[in-house]
């Protein structure tokens, strides 16, 4: 690699790193990640640091033994475009995992997961 190309590569890397801070990041969830709840939630709420696009968001919801639990489509919370609400069916006691994928206003996709236990 010659010196010019190397400089460009460094600049691109620096730009990508800076942009990463603008991505929609999960700040909080209900139930909280790693928590045990006594009452099964009717919906899982995902709070992000920036507005997200519900239409470009999806969730894979699984229970004990990685069995897929049918959840509703993620929608934006009323009056809050930073929060996704995912309706879930009546949950039995057990461990659950929410694998979310969303898109922020900057067009970047991010994903992550939240695990919780219903007592
Ligand atoms: Cu971004």
mmCIF file of C-alpha atoms and ligand atoms in Angstrom:
data_model
loop_
_atom_site.group_PDB
_atom_site.id
_atom_site.type_symbol
_atom_site.label_atom_id
_atom_site.label_comp_id
_atom_site.label_asym_id
_atom_site.label_seq_id
_atom_site.Cartn_x
_atom_site.Cartn_y
_atom_site.Cartn_z
ATOM 1 C CA UNK A 1 0.000 0.000 0.000
ATOM 2 C CA UNK A 2 1.446 3.398 -0.938
ATOM 3 C CA UNK A 3 1.381 6.301 1.455
ATOM 4 C CA UNK A 4 -1.699 8.056 -0.058
ATOM 5 C CA UNK A 5 -3.847 4.935 0.067
ATOM 6 C CA UNK A 6 -2.744 4.293 3.597
ATOM 7 C CA UNK A 7 -3.807 7.801 4.648
ATOM 8 C CA UNK A 8 -7.205 7.389 3.003
ATOM 9 C CA UNK A 9 -7.701 4.060 4.759
ATOM 10 C CA UNK A 10 -6.940 5.697 8.087
ATOM 11 C CA UNK A 11 -9.396 8.522 7.395
ATOM 12 C CA UNK A 12 -12.151 6.071 6.444
ATOM 13 C CA UNK A 13 -11.536 4.110 9.622
ATOM 14 C CA UNK A 14 -11.681 7.276 11.704
ATOM 15 C CA UNK A 15 -14.947 8.362 10.030
ATOM 16 C CA UNK A 16 -16.527 4.946 10.592
ATOM 17 C CA UNK A 17 -15.571 5.057 14.248
ATOM 18 C CA UNK A 18 -17.074 8.524 14.701
ATOM 19 C CA UNK A 19 -20.295 7.516 12.930
ATOM 20 C CA UNK A 20 -20.670 4.535 15.228
ATOM 21 C CA UNK A 21 -21.611 6.899 18.035
ATOM 22 C CA UNK A 22 -24.645 8.051 16.053
ATOM 23 C CA UNK A 23 -26.128 4.580 15.684
ATOM 24 C CA UNK A 24 -29.286 3.695 17.535
ATOM 25 C CA UNK A 25 -28.048 2.129 20.734
ATOM 26 C CA UNK A 26 -30.220 0.360 23.252
ATOM 27 C CA UNK A 27 -30.151 2.333 26.474
ATOM 28 C CA UNK A 28 -32.750 0.550 28.532
ATOM 29 C CA UNK A 29 -35.368 -2.124 28.207
ATOM 30 C CA UNK A 30 -38.474 -3.279 30.048
ATOM 31 C CA UNK A 31 -37.973 -5.872 31.394
ATOM 32 C CA UNK A 32 -34.351 -4.952 31.971
ATOM 33 C CA UNK A 33 -31.638 -7.133 30.502
ATOM 34 C CA UNK A 34 -30.750 -9.894 32.942
ATOM 35 C CA UNK A 35 -33.700 -9.219 35.207
ATOM 36 C CA UNK A 36 -36.219 -11.583 36.754
ATOM 37 C CA UNK A 37 -39.779 -10.328 36.819
ATOM 38 C CA UNK A 38 -42.575 -11.660 39.004
ATOM 39 C CA UNK A 39 -45.313 -10.497 36.644
ATOM 40 C CA UNK A 40 -45.137 -11.487 32.979
ATOM 41 C CA UNK A 41 -45.017 -8.338 30.812
ATOM 42 C CA UNK A 42 -47.670 -7.791 28.123
ATOM 43 C CA UNK A 43 -45.033 -6.139 25.955
ATOM 44 C CA UNK A 44 -41.292 -5.716 25.793
ATOM 45 C CA UNK A 45 -40.137 -2.111 25.502
ATOM 46 C CA UNK A 46 -36.817 -1.172 23.955
ATOM 47 C CA UNK A 47 -35.553 2.362 24.627
ATOM 48 C CA UNK A 48 -32.910 3.745 22.268
ATOM 49 C CA UNK A 49 -30.697 6.821 22.357
ATOM 50 C CA UNK A 50 -32.112 8.151 19.071
ATOM 51 C CA UNK A 51 -35.278 7.811 16.960
ATOM 52 C CA UNK A 52 -35.711 4.430 15.300
ATOM 53 C CA UNK A 53 -37.770 3.212 12.348
ATOM 54 C CA UNK A 54 -40.410 0.705 13.451
ATOM 55 C CA UNK A 55 -40.935 -0.503 9.877
ATOM 56 C CA UNK A 56 -37.248 -1.392 9.650
ATOM 57 C CA UNK A 57 -37.202 -3.109 13.016
ATOM 58 C CA UNK A 58 -37.719 -6.732 13.851
ATOM 59 C CA UNK A 59 -37.513 -8.963 16.847
ATOM 60 C CA UNK A 60 -36.904 -12.663 17.278
ATOM 61 C CA UNK A 61 -38.412 -13.731 20.552
ATOM 62 C CA UNK A 62 -37.496 -17.095 22.014
ATOM 63 C CA UNK A 63 -38.215 -18.946 25.236
ATOM 64 C CA UNK A 64 -36.567 -21.827 27.059
ATOM 65 C CA UNK A 65 -34.886 -24.277 24.720
ATOM 66 C CA UNK A 66 -34.710 -21.627 21.984
ATOM 67 C CA UNK A 67 -38.362 -22.221 21.128
ATOM 68 C CA UNK A 68 -39.688 -19.299 19.079
ATOM 69 C CA UNK A 69 -42.488 -17.428 20.810
ATOM 70 C CA UNK A 70 -44.765 -15.531 18.436
ATOM 71 C CA UNK A 71 -44.493 -11.825 19.258
ATOM 72 C CA UNK A 72 -46.243 -8.895 17.601
ATOM 73 C CA UNK A 73 -44.657 -6.443 15.189
ATOM 74 C CA UNK A 74 -42.548 -3.742 16.869
ATOM 75 C CA UNK A 75 -44.278 -0.359 16.877
ATOM 76 C CA UNK A 76 -43.184 3.011 18.181
ATOM 77 C CA UNK A 77 -44.414 3.930 21.638
ATOM 78 C CA UNK A 78 -47.061 6.656 21.540
ATOM 79 C CA UNK A 79 -45.343 10.043 21.451
ATOM 80 C CA UNK A 80 -41.889 8.483 21.745
ATOM 81 C CA UNK A 81 -40.023 7.683 18.540
ATOM 82 C CA UNK A 82 -37.044 6.349 20.479
ATOM 83 C CA UNK A 83 -38.962 3.455 21.995
ATOM 84 C CA UNK A 84 -40.083 0.237 20.323
ATOM 85 C CA UNK A 85 -42.944 -1.718 21.831
ATOM 86 C CA UNK A 86 -43.169 -5.421 21.077
ATOM 87 C CA UNK A 87 -46.415 -7.067 22.194
ATOM 88 C CA UNK A 88 -45.891 -10.577 23.544
ATOM 89 C CA UNK A 89 -48.398 -13.338 24.331
ATOM 90 C CA UNK A 90 -49.115 -14.490 27.866
ATOM 91 C CA UNK A 91 -45.756 -15.781 29.071
ATOM 92 C CA UNK A 92 -45.257 -18.797 31.298
ATOM 93 C CA UNK A 93 -42.473 -18.887 33.864
ATOM 94 C CA UNK A 94 -39.119 -19.355 32.155
ATOM 95 C CA UNK A 95 -36.209 -17.683 30.416
ATOM 96 C CA UNK A 96 -36.761 -15.434 27.422
ATOM 97 C CA UNK A 97 -34.517 -13.836 24.868
ATOM 98 C CA UNK A 98 -35.313 -10.863 22.645
ATOM 99 C CA UNK A 99 -32.997 -10.545 19.665
ATOM 100 C CA UNK A 100 -33.720 -7.118 18.224
ATOM 101 C CA UNK A 101 -32.666 -5.445 15.027
ATOM 102 C CA UNK A 102 -33.486 -1.853 14.211
ATOM 103 C CA UNK A 103 -32.566 1.092 12.040
ATOM 104 C CA UNK A 104 -31.815 4.574 13.302
ATOM 105 C CA UNK A 105 -32.605 7.800 11.461
ATOM 106 C CA UNK A 106 -29.068 7.738 10.064
ATOM 107 C CA UNK A 107 -29.983 4.601 8.103
ATOM 108 C CA UNK A 108 -27.670 2.331 10.020
ATOM 109 C CA UNK A 109 -28.831 -1.013 11.312
ATOM 110 C CA UNK A 110 -27.950 -2.125 14.786
ATOM 111 C CA UNK A 111 -28.811 -5.258 16.680
ATOM 112 C CA UNK A 112 -28.533 -6.745 20.106
ATOM 113 C CA UNK A 113 -30.367 -8.838 22.612
ATOM 114 C CA UNK A 114 -32.146 -8.646 25.921
ATOM 115 C CA UNK A 115 -32.658 -11.629 28.199
ATOM 116 C CA UNK A 116 -35.074 -11.834 31.063
ATOM 117 C CA UNK A 117 -36.740 -14.417 33.258
ATOM 118 C CA UNK A 118 -40.370 -14.663 34.270
ATOM 119 C CA UNK A 119 -40.649 -16.125 37.753
HETATM 120 CU CU1 LIG B 1 -25.308 5.192 12.492
#
